[in-house]
CSV table of C-alpha atoms in Angstrom, one decimal:
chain,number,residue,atom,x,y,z
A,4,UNK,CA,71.6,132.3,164.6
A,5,UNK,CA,74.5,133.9,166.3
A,6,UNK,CA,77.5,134.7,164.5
A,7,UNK,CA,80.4,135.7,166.0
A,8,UNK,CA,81.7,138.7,165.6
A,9,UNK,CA,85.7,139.0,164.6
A,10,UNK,CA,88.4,138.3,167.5
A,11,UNK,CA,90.2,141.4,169.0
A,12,UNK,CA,92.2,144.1,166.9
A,13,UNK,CA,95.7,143.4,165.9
A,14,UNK,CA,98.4,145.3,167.5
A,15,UNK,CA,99.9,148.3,165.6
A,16,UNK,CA,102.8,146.6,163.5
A,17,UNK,CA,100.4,144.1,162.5
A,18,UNK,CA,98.0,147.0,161.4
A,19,UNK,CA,100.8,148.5,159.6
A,20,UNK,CA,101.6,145.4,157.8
A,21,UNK,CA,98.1,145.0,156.6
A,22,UNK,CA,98.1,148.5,155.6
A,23,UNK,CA,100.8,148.0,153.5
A,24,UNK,CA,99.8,144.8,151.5
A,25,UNK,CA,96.8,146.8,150.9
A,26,UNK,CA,98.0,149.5,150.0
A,27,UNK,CA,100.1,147.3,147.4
A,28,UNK,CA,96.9,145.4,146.8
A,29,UNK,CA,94.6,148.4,146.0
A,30,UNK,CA,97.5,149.8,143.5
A,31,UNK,CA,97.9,146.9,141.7
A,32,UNK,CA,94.3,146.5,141.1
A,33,UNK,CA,93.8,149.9,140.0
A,34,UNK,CA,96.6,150.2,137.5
A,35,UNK,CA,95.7,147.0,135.8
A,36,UNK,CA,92.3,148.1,135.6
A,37,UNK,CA,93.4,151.6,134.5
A,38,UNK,CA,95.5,150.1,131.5
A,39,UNK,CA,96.4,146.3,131.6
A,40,UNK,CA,97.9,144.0,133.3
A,41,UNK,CA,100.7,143.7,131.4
A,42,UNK,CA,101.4,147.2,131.0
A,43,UNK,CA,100.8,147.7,135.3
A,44,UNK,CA,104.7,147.3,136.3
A,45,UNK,CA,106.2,146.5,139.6
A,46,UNK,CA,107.7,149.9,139.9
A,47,UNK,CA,104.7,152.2,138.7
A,48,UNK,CA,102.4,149.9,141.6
A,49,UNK,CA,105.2,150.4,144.3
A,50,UNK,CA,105.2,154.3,142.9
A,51,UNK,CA,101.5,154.3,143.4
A,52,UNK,CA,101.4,151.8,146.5
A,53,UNK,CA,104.1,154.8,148.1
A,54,UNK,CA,107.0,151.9,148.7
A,55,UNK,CA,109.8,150.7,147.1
A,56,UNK,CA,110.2,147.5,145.0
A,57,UNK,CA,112.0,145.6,147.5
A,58,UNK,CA,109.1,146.4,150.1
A,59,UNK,CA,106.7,144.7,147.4
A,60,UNK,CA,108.7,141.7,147.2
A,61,UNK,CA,108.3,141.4,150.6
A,62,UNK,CA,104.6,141.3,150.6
A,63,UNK,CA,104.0,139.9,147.1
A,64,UNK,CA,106.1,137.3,144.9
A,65,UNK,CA,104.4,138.7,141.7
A,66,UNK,CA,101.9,141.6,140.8
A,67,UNK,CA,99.8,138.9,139.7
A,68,UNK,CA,99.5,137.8,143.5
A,69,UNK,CA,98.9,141.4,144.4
A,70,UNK,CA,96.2,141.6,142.2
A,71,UNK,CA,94.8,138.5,143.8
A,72,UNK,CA,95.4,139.6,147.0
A,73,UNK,CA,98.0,136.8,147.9
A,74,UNK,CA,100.2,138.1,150.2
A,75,UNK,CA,103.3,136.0,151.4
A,76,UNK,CA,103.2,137.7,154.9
A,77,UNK,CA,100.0,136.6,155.7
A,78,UNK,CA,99.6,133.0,155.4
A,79,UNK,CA,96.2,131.6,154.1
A,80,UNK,CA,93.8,130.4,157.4
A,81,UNK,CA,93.6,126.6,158.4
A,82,UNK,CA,90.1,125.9,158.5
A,83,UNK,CA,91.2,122.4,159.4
A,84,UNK,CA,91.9,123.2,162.8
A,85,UNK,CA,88.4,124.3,163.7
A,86,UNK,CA,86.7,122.2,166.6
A,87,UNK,CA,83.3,122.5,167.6
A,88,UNK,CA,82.4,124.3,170.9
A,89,UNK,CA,79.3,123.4,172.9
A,90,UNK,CA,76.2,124.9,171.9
A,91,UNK,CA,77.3,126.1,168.7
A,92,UNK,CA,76.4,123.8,165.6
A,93,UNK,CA,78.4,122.6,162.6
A,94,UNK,CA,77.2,125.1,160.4
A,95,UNK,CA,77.4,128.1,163.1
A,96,UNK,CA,80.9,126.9,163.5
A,97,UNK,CA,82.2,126.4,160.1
A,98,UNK,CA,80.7,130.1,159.9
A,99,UNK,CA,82.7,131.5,163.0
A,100,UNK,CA,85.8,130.7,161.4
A,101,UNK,CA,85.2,132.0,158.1
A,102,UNK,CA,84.0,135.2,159.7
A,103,UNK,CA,87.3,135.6,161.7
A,104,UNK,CA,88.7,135.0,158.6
A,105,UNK,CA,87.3,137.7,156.9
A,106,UNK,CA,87.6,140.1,159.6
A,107,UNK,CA,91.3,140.2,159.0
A,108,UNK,CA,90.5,141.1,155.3
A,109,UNK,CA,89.9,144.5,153.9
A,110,UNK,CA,87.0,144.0,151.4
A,111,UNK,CA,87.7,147.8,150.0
A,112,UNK,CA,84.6,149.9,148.3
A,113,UNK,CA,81.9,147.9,146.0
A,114,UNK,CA,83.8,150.1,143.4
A,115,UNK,CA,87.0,148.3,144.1
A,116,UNK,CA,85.6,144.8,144.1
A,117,UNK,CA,84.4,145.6,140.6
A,118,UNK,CA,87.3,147.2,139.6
A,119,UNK,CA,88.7,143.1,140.4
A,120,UNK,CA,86.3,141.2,139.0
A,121,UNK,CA,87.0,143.1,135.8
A,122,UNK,CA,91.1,142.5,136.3
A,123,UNK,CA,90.2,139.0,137.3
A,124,UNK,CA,87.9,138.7,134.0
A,125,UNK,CA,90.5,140.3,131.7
A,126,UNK,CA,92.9,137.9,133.0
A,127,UNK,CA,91.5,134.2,132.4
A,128,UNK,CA,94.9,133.5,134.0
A,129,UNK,CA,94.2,135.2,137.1
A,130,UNK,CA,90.7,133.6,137.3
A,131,UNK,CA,91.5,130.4,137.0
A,132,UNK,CA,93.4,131.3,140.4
A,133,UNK,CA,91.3,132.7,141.9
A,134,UNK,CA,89.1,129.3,141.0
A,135,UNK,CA,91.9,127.0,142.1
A,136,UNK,CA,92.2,128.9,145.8
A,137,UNK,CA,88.7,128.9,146.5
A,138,UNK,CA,88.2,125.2,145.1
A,139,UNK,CA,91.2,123.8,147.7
A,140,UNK,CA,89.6,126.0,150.3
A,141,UNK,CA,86.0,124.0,149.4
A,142,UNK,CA,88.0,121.2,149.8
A,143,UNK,CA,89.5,122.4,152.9
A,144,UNK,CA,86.1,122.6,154.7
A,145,UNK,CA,84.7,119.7,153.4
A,146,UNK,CA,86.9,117.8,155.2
A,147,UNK,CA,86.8,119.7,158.8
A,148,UNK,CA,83.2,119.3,158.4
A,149,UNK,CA,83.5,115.6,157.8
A,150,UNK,CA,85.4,115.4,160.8
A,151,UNK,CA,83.0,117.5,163.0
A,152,UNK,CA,80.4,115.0,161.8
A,153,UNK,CA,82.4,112.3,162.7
A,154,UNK,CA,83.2,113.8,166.0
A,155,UNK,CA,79.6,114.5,167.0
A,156,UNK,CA,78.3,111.0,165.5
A,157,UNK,CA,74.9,112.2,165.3
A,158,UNK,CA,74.6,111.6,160.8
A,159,UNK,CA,74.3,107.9,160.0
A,160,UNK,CA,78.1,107.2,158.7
A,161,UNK,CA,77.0,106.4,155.2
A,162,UNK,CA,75.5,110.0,154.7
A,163,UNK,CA,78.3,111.9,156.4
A,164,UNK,CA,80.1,112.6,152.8
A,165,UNK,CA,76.6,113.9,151.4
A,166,UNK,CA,76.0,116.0,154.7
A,167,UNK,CA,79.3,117.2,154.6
A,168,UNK,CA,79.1,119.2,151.3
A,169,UNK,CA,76.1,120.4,151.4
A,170,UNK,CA,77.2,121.8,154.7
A,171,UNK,CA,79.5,123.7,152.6
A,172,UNK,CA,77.3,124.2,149.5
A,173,UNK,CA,75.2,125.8,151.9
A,174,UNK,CA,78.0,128.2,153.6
A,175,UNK,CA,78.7,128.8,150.4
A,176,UNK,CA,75.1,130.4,149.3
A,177,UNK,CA,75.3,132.3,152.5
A,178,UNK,CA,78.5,133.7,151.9
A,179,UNK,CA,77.5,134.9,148.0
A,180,UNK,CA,74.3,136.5,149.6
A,181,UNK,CA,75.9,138.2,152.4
A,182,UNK,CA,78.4,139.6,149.8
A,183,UNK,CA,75.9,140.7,147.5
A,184,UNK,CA,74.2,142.5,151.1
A,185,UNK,CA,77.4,144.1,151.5
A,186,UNK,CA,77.9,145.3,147.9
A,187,UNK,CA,74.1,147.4,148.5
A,188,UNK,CA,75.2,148.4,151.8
A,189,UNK,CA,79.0,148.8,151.8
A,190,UNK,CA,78.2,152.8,153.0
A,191,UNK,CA,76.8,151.7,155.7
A,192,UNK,CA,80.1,150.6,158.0
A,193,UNK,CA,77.7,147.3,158.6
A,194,UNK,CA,80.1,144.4,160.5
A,195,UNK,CA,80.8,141.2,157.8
A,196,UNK,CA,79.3,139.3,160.1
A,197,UNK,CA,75.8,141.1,160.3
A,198,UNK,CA,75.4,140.6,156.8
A,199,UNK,CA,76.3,136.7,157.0
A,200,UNK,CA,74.2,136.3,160.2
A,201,UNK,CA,71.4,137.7,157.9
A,202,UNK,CA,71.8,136.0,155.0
A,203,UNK,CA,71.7,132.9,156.9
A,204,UNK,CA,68.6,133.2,158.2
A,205,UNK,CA,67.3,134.5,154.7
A,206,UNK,CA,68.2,131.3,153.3
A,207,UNK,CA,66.8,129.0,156.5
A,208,UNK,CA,63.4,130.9,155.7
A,209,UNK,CA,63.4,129.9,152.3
A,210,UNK,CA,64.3,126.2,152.8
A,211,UNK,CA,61.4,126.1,155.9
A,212,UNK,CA,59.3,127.8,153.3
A,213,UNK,CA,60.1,125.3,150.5
C-alpha cells in the first residue's frame, strides 16, 4: 500500500500562524502539566508562549482549547468531501486524507504527547473533549465511507453500514499503531505517513495470517 505523502508546504504567513498556535499550544500544555490547570493562567501561557493576551484570543477561545489543541484559526478538516480517485481504494483513500490532515499538525516530542495525556487525564473535563471530537470525527468518516461504498456499488447494499465501520474501525487500529511507531521512533525525523503506510501493512499481515 501507498500512502500519500502530505500536499505541498504552506506559504510563510501560514507557517507563522502555525508557529504561533503552537507555540500557544506547547505553553499551555507545559504549564498545566507543571502545576495545574487551574493554576496555568492566560497571561503566564501568553508570557511563556512569547505573545500577548489578545494574540491568544485570537488563536484560542480558552486555555482549555489550547491545551487541546483547538485552535479557532485553523478550522477542523472535512473528511466529508473526500472522493475516491482511480486506482486508489476506500481504505487507501480515507487514509490519504487523514494523512494530509496530519501533515498540517505538529505532533511535538513523545515527551510532549505525554506531557498531554497526563493534562488530558488530570482533567476528566478535558478528556471527555477530547472523546467527543474524535467520536464526531468517527462519525464524520463513517459516513464519507458509506458514500464511497455507495458510489462504487461493489458491497451488497445491506452490508454497506457494517463495511463502512469497520472501514473505520480498521483506520482506526492503523492510526493507534502508527502512533505508537512514532512514539519509538519520534528521533528519527520519519514522515507520519511512513509510519501509517507501515502499520497498515502490519495489520493486513495479521488479518492474512489469522
Amino acid at each position: 500500500m501507498t500512502i500519500e505523502s502530505p500536499s505541498a508546504p504552506p506559504g510563510l504567513r501560514e507557517r507563522k500562524k502555525r508557529e504561533t498556535a503552537r507555540a500557544i499550544e506547547v505553553a499551555a500544555v507545559e504549564l498545566a502539566a507543571e502545576q495545574s490547570l487551574s493554576e496555568a493562567t492566560i497571561e503566564a501561557i501568553s508570557a511563556r508562549a512569547d505573545v500577548t493576551s489578545r494574540t491568544f484570543f485570537n488563536y484560542y477561545a480558552s486555555k482549555e482549547d489550547a491545551v487541546l489543541g483547538v485552535s479557532r484559526a485553523f478550522p477542523r478538516s472535512q473528511f466529508l468531501e473526500l472522493t475516491q480517485r482511480h486506482g486508489r481504494s476506500i481504505v487507501e483513500t480515507l487514509l490519504d486524507g487523514v494523512v494530509q490532515e496530519l501533515g498540517s499538525i505538529e505532533l511535538g516530542t513523545a515527551d510532549f504527547q505525554a506531557k498531554k495525556r497526563h493534562v488530558l487525564l488530570e482533567n476528566p473535563h478535558l478528556l471527555a473533549r477530547d472523546f467527543q471530537t474524535m467520536g464526531d470525527i468517527e462519525a464524520e468518516l463513517v459516513a464519507v465511507t458509506r458514500r464511497l461504498l455507495d458510489e462504487e456499488g461493489v458491497v451488497p447494499p445491506g452490508e454497506r453500514d457494517d463495511r463502512a465501520w469497520a472501514v473505520v474501525t480498521l483506520m482506526g487500529a492503523v492510526l493507534r499503531l502508527a502512533m505508537q511507531r512514532w512514539s519509538r521512533d519520534s528521533g528519527s525525523g520519519a514522515p507520519v505517513a511512513d509510519h501509517i503506510a507501515a502499520a497498515f501493512r502490519a495489520l493486513r499481515a495479521v488479518a492474512r495470517d489469522a
